[in-house]
Amino acid sequence: MRGQLRMPRTFIMDAPTVSLQLPLEQVTRSSGDAPLHYLEFHPQLAERAVLGLTDDGNAQITDTHALAEPVPVQPAASGVVAPWCLTLLSPRATLAQVRSVLSFIAAAGASVEAVDTLSRRRACTVLRFQVDGQLEFDKTRRACLELAERIGADLVLQAGDSQRPPSLAGFDMDSTLIDAEVIDELAKITGIGEQVAAITEAAMRGELDFRQSFKKRMRLLKGFPERELARIAPQLPIKPGAERLLRALRGLGCKTAILSGGFTYFAHYLQSERLPVDIVHANELEFADGALTGEVIEPIVDGARKRALLEEMATEMGLPLSRVIAVGDGANDIPMLSLGALGIAIHPKPKVRQEAPQSIDRFGLDAALYLFGLNDGQIAGLLDSD
């Protein structure tokens, strides 16, 4: 029965959209497909879900009521009532994707307690499913990764009580806050770029011990001219969404730290010129007569030290680890990603994607804000107020 899809229409993102009200189970039993802009389900307020679909005539849904106006996005920073949150982040959300997620939750023996639309921007729809059930986190998380690949979206599982802004956030720098590995950039100048990049890539994939690979790369860079640092720093590209995420965290009162296996020179440059970061921990470069000596200065900031530094900062600030998050992409980030409330891998290496508690592949760093329970209106308010 398609009649309801031809009822009064509204226009969202320049597309004709119908707002439908129906039991949530009916979405699972529907057939066909259509772009989806929002889905709201709050049984304590109403028994039926409300969703907005593009009126392209391909979706077949029965037992619906058409609404004359689209529903607003719910204020989602409060009201998490379930022990789990499963967040769908899609560059092109569809009814079929939602149907897959609902079927996945049911197959896990869990139930949907609420659904919130956190974003319905063009090329970014974010739906938060509040889920109740006895889920084994690691097994379910890995199953989410497989489903995400099949439906072409990101699907992130987290504890319901972690859906809140953090008080301390630790960030990797290279390939996380910046779209480069600085040590590889130095090597390019000395003509050994491919050789050093191969070692870096193997270390980030977890195939080489970070400390040993770092010492090996530094020896290869012996003689690098110190004067080149000032030329390289302004050219480092910032990762998409990094500035928005850090500005929003500052607006939330969250302290932020760079915890990098890279170099303090570049981390301090980012802190002073490009990004609102509070604290920096990275490796020191040793120069003599204006050139790198090829030696390292201990302690090297490797994966274990990143975790230890983040834990030390939390202790100094009097924060429980439940108020701490970490963000990274490489194998040497895994220890700190498993420390606090959230460990978010952004565009991670395959090994990291499999081991990190949370993973975002298709969006920039600012997508992490949705995992704190914020919607687009609240994020805009934070950015406007800084």
Short mmCIF file of C-alpha atoms in Angstrom, two decimals:
data_model
loop_
_atom_site.label_atom_id
_atom_site.label_comp_id
_atom_site.label_asym_id
_atom_site.label_seq_id
_atom_site.Cartn_x
_atom_site.Cartn_y
_atom_site.Cartn_z
CA MET A 1 0.00 0.00 0.00
CA ARG A 2 1.61 3.24 -1.14
CA GLY A 3 -1.17 5.76 -0.76
CA GLN A 4 0.21 7.44 2.32
CA LEU A 5 3.45 8.33 0.52
CA ARG A 6 1.45 10.58 -1.78
CA MET A 7 -0.07 12.60 1.04
CA PRO A 8 0.80 16.26 1.80
CA ARG A 9 4.48 16.96 1.31
CA THR A 10 7.10 19.25 2.79
CA PHE A 11 10.52 20.16 1.41
CA ILE A 12 13.70 19.25 3.27
CA MET A 13 17.14 19.66 1.66
CA ASP A 14 15.38 20.70 -1.59
CA ALA A 15 13.65 17.32 -1.89
CA PRO A 16 9.93 16.61 -1.52
CA THR A 17 9.53 14.75 1.76
CA VAL A 18 6.59 13.14 3.49
CA SER A 19 6.32 12.80 7.26
CA LEU A 20 4.81 9.47 8.29
CA GLN A 21 3.69 8.15 11.66
CA LEU A 22 3.68 4.38 12.19
CA PRO A 23 4.62 1.59 14.62
CA LEU A 24 8.38 1.04 14.68
CA GLU A 25 7.92 -2.65 13.80
CA GLN A 26 6.30 -1.52 10.57
CA VAL A 27 9.59 0.03 9.44
CA THR A 28 11.27 -3.38 9.81
CA ARG A 29 8.50 -5.06 7.81
CA SER A 30 8.50 -2.44 5.04
CA SER A 31 9.87 -3.08 1.57
CA GLY A 32 11.42 -0.98 -1.14
CA ASP A 33 13.69 1.95 -0.39
CA ALA A 34 13.77 5.74 -0.21
CA PRO A 35 16.11 8.41 1.16
CA LEU A 36 15.43 9.00 4.85
CA HIS A 37 15.91 12.36 6.55
CA TYR A 38 14.79 11.69 10.12
CA LEU A 39 13.38 9.09 12.45
CA GLU A 40 12.03 9.85 15.91
CA PHE A 41 10.66 7.31 18.35
CA HIS A 42 9.92 8.12 21.99
CA PRO A 43 7.38 5.64 23.37
CA GLN A 44 7.02 7.60 26.59
CA LEU A 45 5.61 10.42 24.44
CA ALA A 46 3.89 8.50 21.64
CA GLU A 47 3.53 4.87 20.64
CA ARG A 48 4.27 5.49 17.00
CA ALA A 49 7.52 6.48 15.32
CA VAL A 50 7.74 9.48 13.01
CA LEU A 51 9.94 9.38 9.94
CA GLY A 52 10.59 11.56 6.91
CA LEU A 53 11.07 9.93 3.51
CA THR A 54 11.66 11.39 0.08
CA ASP A 55 8.48 10.93 -1.91
CA ASP A 56 9.94 8.91 -4.78
CA GLY A 57 7.26 6.21 -4.77
CA ASN A 58 9.69 3.33 -4.18
CA ALA A 59 8.98 2.65 -0.52
CA GLN A 60 6.04 0.49 0.44
CA ILE A 61 4.78 1.00 3.98
CA THR A 62 1.39 0.08 5.36
CA ASP A 63 -0.50 1.25 8.44
CA THR A 64 0.78 4.83 8.31
CA HIS A 65 -0.61 8.25 9.06
CA ALA A 66 0.73 11.17 7.04
CA LEU A 67 1.64 14.33 8.93
CA ALA A 68 1.19 17.77 7.46
CA GLU A 69 4.51 19.06 8.86
CA PRO A 70 7.89 17.42 9.50
CA VAL A 71 8.87 16.88 13.11
CA PRO A 72 11.74 18.95 14.49
CA VAL A 73 14.95 17.23 15.54
CA GLN A 74 14.62 16.36 19.22
CA PRO A 75 16.91 18.01 21.79
CA ALA A 76 19.03 14.92 22.27
CA ALA A 77 21.68 15.81 24.86
CA SER A 78 19.39 14.49 27.59
CA GLY A 79 17.03 11.58 27.89
CA VAL A 80 19.24 8.53 27.31
CA VAL A 81 17.14 5.83 28.95
CA ALA A 82 18.83 2.64 27.71
CA PRO A 83 22.07 0.85 28.63
CA TRP A 84 23.36 1.01 25.04
CA CYS A 85 23.45 3.53 22.22
CA LEU A 86 23.94 2.45 18.61
CA THR A 87 24.60 5.43 16.35
CA LEU A 88 24.12 5.29 12.58
CA LEU A 89 26.13 7.93 10.68
CA SER A 90 25.28 7.83 7.01
CA PRO A 91 26.38 9.97 4.05
CA ARG A 92 23.10 8.98 2.41
CA ALA A 93 20.62 7.53 4.86
CA THR A 94 17.93 5.26 3.47
CA LEU A 95 14.95 3.32 4.69
CA ALA A 96 16.85 0.12 3.82
CA GLN A 97 19.74 1.11 6.12
CA VAL A 98 17.37 1.73 9.00
CA ARG A 99 15.60 -1.54 8.32
CA SER A 100 18.98 -3.34 8.47
CA VAL A 101 19.84 -1.72 11.80
CA LEU A 102 16.47 -2.56 13.34
CA SER A 103 16.78 -6.18 12.17
CA PHE A 104 20.32 -6.34 13.58
CA ILE A 105 19.13 -5.14 17.00
CA ALA A 106 16.29 -7.65 17.03
CA ALA A 107 18.61 -10.50 16.01
CA ALA A 108 20.87 -9.62 18.97
CA GLY A 109 17.91 -10.22 21.29
CA ALA A 110 17.70 -6.53 22.17
CA SER A 111 14.96 -3.92 21.92
CA VAL A 112 14.81 -0.31 20.75
CA GLU A 113 13.80 2.02 23.57
CA ALA A 114 14.05 5.27 21.61
CA VAL A 115 15.40 6.75 18.37
CA ASP A 116 16.72 10.30 18.00
CA THR A 117 17.79 12.19 14.88
CA LEU A 118 20.97 14.07 15.75
CA SER A 119 21.68 15.32 12.24
CA ARG A 120 19.73 15.55 9.01
CA ARG A 121 22.14 17.67 7.01
CA ARG A 122 22.85 17.02 3.35
CA ALA A 123 25.30 14.11 3.12
CA CYS A 124 25.10 13.50 6.88
CA THR A 125 22.20 11.83 8.63
CA VAL A 126 22.82 10.66 12.19
CA LEU A 127 20.35 8.46 14.05
CA ARG A 128 20.85 7.34 17.65
CA PHE A 129 19.15 4.07 18.58
CA GLN A 130 18.80 3.59 22.33
CA VAL A 131 19.00 -0.16 22.90
CA ASP A 132 18.17 -2.40 25.84
CA GLY A 133 19.57 -5.91 26.00
CA GLN A 134 22.30 -8.18 27.32
CA LEU A 135 24.92 -7.39 24.71
CA GLU A 136 28.49 -8.66 24.72
CA PHE A 137 30.26 -5.43 23.76
CA ASP A 138 33.23 -6.70 21.78
CA LYS A 139 31.25 -9.31 19.83
CA THR A 140 28.47 -6.83 19.04
CA ARG A 141 30.95 -4.08 18.14
CA ARG A 142 32.65 -6.32 15.59
CA ALA A 143 29.28 -7.33 14.14
CA CYS A 144 28.45 -3.62 13.82
CA LEU A 145 31.60 -3.10 11.75
CA GLU A 146 30.54 -5.86 9.37
CA LEU A 147 27.04 -4.44 9.04
CA ALA A 148 28.41 -0.94 8.50
CA GLU A 149 30.48 -2.19 5.56
CA ARG A 150 27.45 -3.85 4.00
CA ILE A 151 25.16 -0.82 4.24
CA GLY A 152 27.75 1.88 3.44
CA ALA A 153 27.61 3.79 6.73
CA ASP A 154 29.30 4.05 10.12
CA LEU A 155 27.65 2.19 13.00
CA VAL A 156 29.01 2.94 16.46
CA LEU A 157 28.18 1.07 19.67
CA GLN A 158 28.76 2.62 23.09
CA ALA A 159 27.45 2.40 26.64
CA GLY A 160 24.43 4.64 27.18
CA ASP A 161 26.07 6.48 30.08
CA SER A 162 29.00 7.47 27.82
CA GLN A 163 26.61 9.63 25.76
CA ARG A 164 27.77 12.86 27.40
CA PRO A 165 30.54 15.40 26.80
CA PRO A 166 33.95 14.40 28.19
CA SER A 167 36.05 16.45 30.60
CA LEU A 168 39.42 15.40 29.14
CA ALA A 169 40.21 14.34 25.58
CA GLY A 170 43.56 12.99 24.35
CA PHE A 171 44.41 13.23 20.64
CA ASP A 172 47.03 11.64 18.45
CA MET A 173 48.48 14.24 16.08
CA ASP A 174 49.88 12.70 12.88
CA SER A 175 47.12 11.40 10.55
CA THR A 176 44.56 12.31 13.23
CA LEU A 177 44.62 16.08 13.80
CA ILE A 178 46.76 16.63 10.71
CA ASP A 179 46.54 14.82 7.38
CA ALA A 180 50.23 13.89 7.32
CA GLU A 181 52.95 11.94 9.11
CA VAL A 182 55.49 14.64 9.96
CA ILE A 183 58.46 12.28 10.08
CA ASP A 184 57.65 11.25 6.51
CA GLU A 185 57.56 14.91 5.46
CA LEU A 186 61.05 15.43 6.88
CA ALA A 187 62.26 12.35 5.05
CA LYS A 188 60.94 13.61 1.70
CA ILE A 189 63.18 16.65 1.97
CA THR A 190 66.25 14.48 2.52
CA GLY A 191 65.38 12.20 -0.42
CA ILE A 192 64.48 9.10 1.63
CA GLY A 193 60.74 9.67 1.75
CA GLU A 194 59.63 6.25 0.45
CA GLN A 195 62.03 4.38 2.73
CA VAL A 196 60.89 6.16 5.89
CA ALA A 197 57.19 6.15 4.88
CA ALA A 198 57.28 2.37 4.51
CA ILE A 199 58.61 2.01 8.07
CA THR A 200 56.00 4.48 9.38
CA GLU A 201 53.16 2.68 7.66
CA ALA A 202 54.25 -0.70 9.01
CA ALA A 203 54.49 0.73 12.53
CA MET A 204 51.02 2.31 12.29
CA ARG A 205 49.60 -1.01 11.10
CA GLY A 206 51.10 -2.65 14.18
CA GLU A 207 53.60 -4.76 12.21
CA LEU A 208 56.69 -3.12 13.81
CA ASP A 209 57.48 -2.11 17.39
CA PHE A 210 56.97 1.65 17.55
CA ARG A 211 60.04 2.41 19.69
CA GLN A 212 62.41 0.47 17.45
CA SER A 213 60.90 1.87 14.26
CA PHE A 214 61.10 5.40 15.66
CA LYS A 215 64.81 5.02 16.49
CA LYS A 216 65.48 3.56 13.04
CA ARG A 217 63.74 6.45 11.28
CA MET A 218 65.54 9.05 13.39
CA ARG A 219 68.92 7.54 12.47
CA LEU A 220 67.97 7.81 8.80
CA LEU A 221 67.17 11.52 9.33
CA LYS A 222 70.60 12.37 10.74
CA GLY A 223 71.77 15.67 9.25
CA PHE A 224 68.30 17.08 8.56
CA PRO A 225 68.60 20.92 8.69
CA GLU A 226 66.83 22.57 11.64
CA ARG A 227 65.89 25.62 9.54
CA GLU A 228 63.48 23.50 7.49
CA LEU A 229 61.11 23.00 10.44
CA ALA A 230 59.71 26.53 10.18
CA ARG A 231 58.98 26.01 6.49
CA ILE A 232 57.20 22.68 6.96
CA ALA A 233 54.97 23.56 9.94
CA PRO A 234 52.61 26.04 8.17
CA GLN A 235 52.08 23.58 5.31
CA LEU A 236 50.73 20.74 7.44
CA PRO A 237 47.09 20.12 6.39
CA ILE A 238 44.53 20.02 9.19
CA LYS A 239 42.20 17.01 9.13
CA PRO A 240 38.58 17.81 8.22
CA GLY A 241 36.49 18.49 11.31
CA ALA A 242 39.47 18.86 13.68
CA GLU A 243 38.99 22.56 14.35
CA ARG A 244 35.21 22.20 14.82
CA LEU A 245 35.65 19.32 17.26
CA LEU A 246 38.30 21.09 19.34
CA ARG A 247 36.36 24.38 19.39
CA ALA A 248 33.22 22.58 20.51
CA LEU A 249 35.12 20.70 23.24
CA ARG A 250 36.53 23.99 24.50
CA GLY A 251 33.00 25.39 24.56
CA LEU A 252 31.97 22.38 26.66
CA GLY A 253 34.78 23.05 29.12
CA CYS A 254 36.70 19.92 28.14
CA LYS A 255 40.50 19.99 28.40
CA THR A 256 42.29 18.70 25.30
CA ALA A 257 45.78 17.23 24.89
CA ILE A 258 47.99 16.22 21.99
CA LEU A 259 49.64 12.88 22.82
CA SER A 260 51.89 12.27 19.85
CA GLY A 261 54.65 9.98 18.71
CA GLY A 262 55.57 12.93 16.50
CA PHE A 263 57.45 16.03 17.53
CA THR A 264 56.86 18.83 20.04
CA TYR A 265 57.95 21.51 17.54
CA PHE A 266 54.98 20.81 15.29
CA ALA A 267 52.53 20.09 18.10
CA HIS A 268 53.35 23.45 19.72
CA TYR A 269 52.98 25.15 16.34
CA LEU A 270 49.49 23.67 15.95
CA GLN A 271 48.64 24.73 19.50
CA SER A 272 49.78 28.34 19.02
CA GLU A 273 48.69 28.93 15.42
CA ARG A 274 46.02 26.50 14.25
CA LEU A 275 44.05 24.52 16.84
CA PRO A 276 42.64 25.23 20.33
CA VAL A 277 44.62 22.61 22.30
CA ASP A 278 45.44 22.93 26.01
CA ILE A 279 48.30 20.47 26.58
CA VAL A 280 51.09 18.97 24.44
CA HIS A 281 53.12 15.79 24.97
CA ALA A 282 55.33 14.61 22.09
CA ASN A 283 58.92 13.70 21.22
CA GLU A 284 61.79 16.18 21.31
CA LEU A 285 64.12 16.61 18.34
CA GLU A 286 67.86 16.72 19.12
CA PHE A 287 69.96 19.10 17.04
CA ALA A 288 73.69 19.88 16.98
CA ASP A 289 75.23 22.56 14.78
CA GLY A 290 71.83 23.17 13.15
CA ALA A 291 71.19 19.56 12.10
CA LEU A 292 69.48 16.49 13.52
CA THR A 293 71.85 14.20 15.40
CA GLY A 294 69.85 11.08 14.57
CA GLU A 295 69.53 10.23 18.25
CA VAL A 296 66.32 10.15 20.30
CA ILE A 297 65.54 11.87 23.57
CA GLU A 298 63.92 9.65 26.17
CA PRO A 299 61.22 9.01 27.14
CA ILE A 300 59.85 8.23 23.70
CA VAL A 301 56.11 8.86 23.45
CA ASP A 302 54.96 5.44 22.30
CA GLY A 303 51.61 3.74 22.81
CA ALA A 304 52.20 2.82 26.44
CA ARG A 305 53.38 6.34 27.30
CA LYS A 306 50.35 7.92 25.59
CA ARG A 307 48.08 5.88 27.82
CA ALA A 308 50.12 6.63 30.94
CA LEU A 309 50.15 10.38 30.22
CA LEU A 310 46.39 10.48 29.66
CA GLU A 311 45.80 8.57 32.90
CA GLU A 312 48.18 10.86 34.80
CA MET A 313 46.39 13.97 33.51
CA ALA A 314 43.03 12.55 34.59
CA THR A 315 44.41 11.89 38.07
CA GLU A 316 45.89 15.38 38.34
CA MET A 317 42.54 16.89 37.32
CA GLY A 318 40.63 14.68 39.74
CA LEU A 319 38.65 13.06 36.92
CA PRO A 320 37.34 9.48 36.79
CA LEU A 321 38.22 7.64 33.60
CA SER A 322 34.51 7.67 32.75
CA ARG A 323 35.00 11.38 31.85
CA VAL A 324 38.01 10.72 29.60
CA ILE A 325 38.11 9.94 25.87
CA ALA A 326 40.89 9.33 23.35
CA VAL A 327 41.04 9.80 19.58
CA GLY A 328 43.60 8.29 17.21
CA ASP A 329 44.22 6.24 14.08
CA GLY A 330 47.33 4.06 14.45
CA ALA A 331 48.40 0.93 16.29
CA ASN A 332 50.34 2.99 18.85
CA ASP A 333 47.04 4.66 19.80
CA ILE A 334 45.31 1.42 20.81
CA PRO A 335 46.47 1.51 24.46
CA MET A 336 44.95 4.95 25.10
CA LEU A 337 41.85 4.19 23.02
CA SER A 338 40.98 1.43 25.48
CA LEU A 339 41.45 3.59 28.59
CA GLY A 340 38.41 5.81 29.11
CA ALA A 341 34.71 6.13 28.32
CA LEU A 342 35.24 6.28 24.55
CA GLY A 343 38.17 5.32 22.31
CA ILE A 344 37.38 6.76 18.90
CA ALA A 345 39.44 5.65 15.91
CA ILE A 346 39.15 8.15 13.05
CA HIS A 347 39.84 6.78 9.54
CA PRO A 348 41.87 4.04 11.24
CA LYS A 349 44.27 1.43 9.95
CA PRO A 350 42.55 -2.00 9.60
CA LYS A 351 44.07 -3.42 12.80
CA VAL A 352 42.96 -0.36 14.76
CA ARG A 353 39.46 -0.48 13.31
CA GLN A 354 39.11 -4.03 14.57
CA GLU A 355 40.42 -3.28 18.07
CA ALA A 356 39.26 0.26 18.87
CA PRO A 357 36.08 0.52 20.97
CA GLN A 358 34.55 3.00 18.51
CA SER A 359 35.40 3.76 14.87
CA ILE A 360 34.38 6.45 12.37
CA ASP A 361 35.47 5.93 8.75
CA ARG A 362 33.24 8.08 6.55
CA PHE A 363 33.21 11.47 8.30
CA GLY A 364 35.58 14.05 9.77
CA LEU A 365 36.63 14.38 13.38
CA ASP A 366 33.66 16.56 14.31
CA ALA A 367 31.40 13.52 13.83
CA ALA A 368 32.66 12.46 17.26
CA LEU A 369 30.39 15.16 18.74
CA TYR A 370 27.36 12.99 17.96
CA LEU A 371 28.79 10.29 20.23
CA PHE A 372 28.52 12.79 23.08
CA GLY A 373 24.75 12.99 22.48
CA LEU A 374 24.82 16.40 20.77
CA ASN A 375 22.65 17.32 17.82
CA ASP A 376 23.39 19.86 15.10
CA GLY A 377 21.57 22.71 16.82
CA GLN A 378 23.54 22.23 20.02
CA ILE A 379 26.83 21.97 18.14
CA ALA A 380 26.09 25.20 16.25
CA GLY A 381 25.35 26.91 19.57
CA LEU A 382 28.73 25.84 20.97
CA LEU A 383 30.58 27.08 17.91
CA ASP A 384 28.72 30.39 17.82
CA SER A 385 29.49 31.10 21.46
CA ASP A 386 33.28 30.62 21.37
#
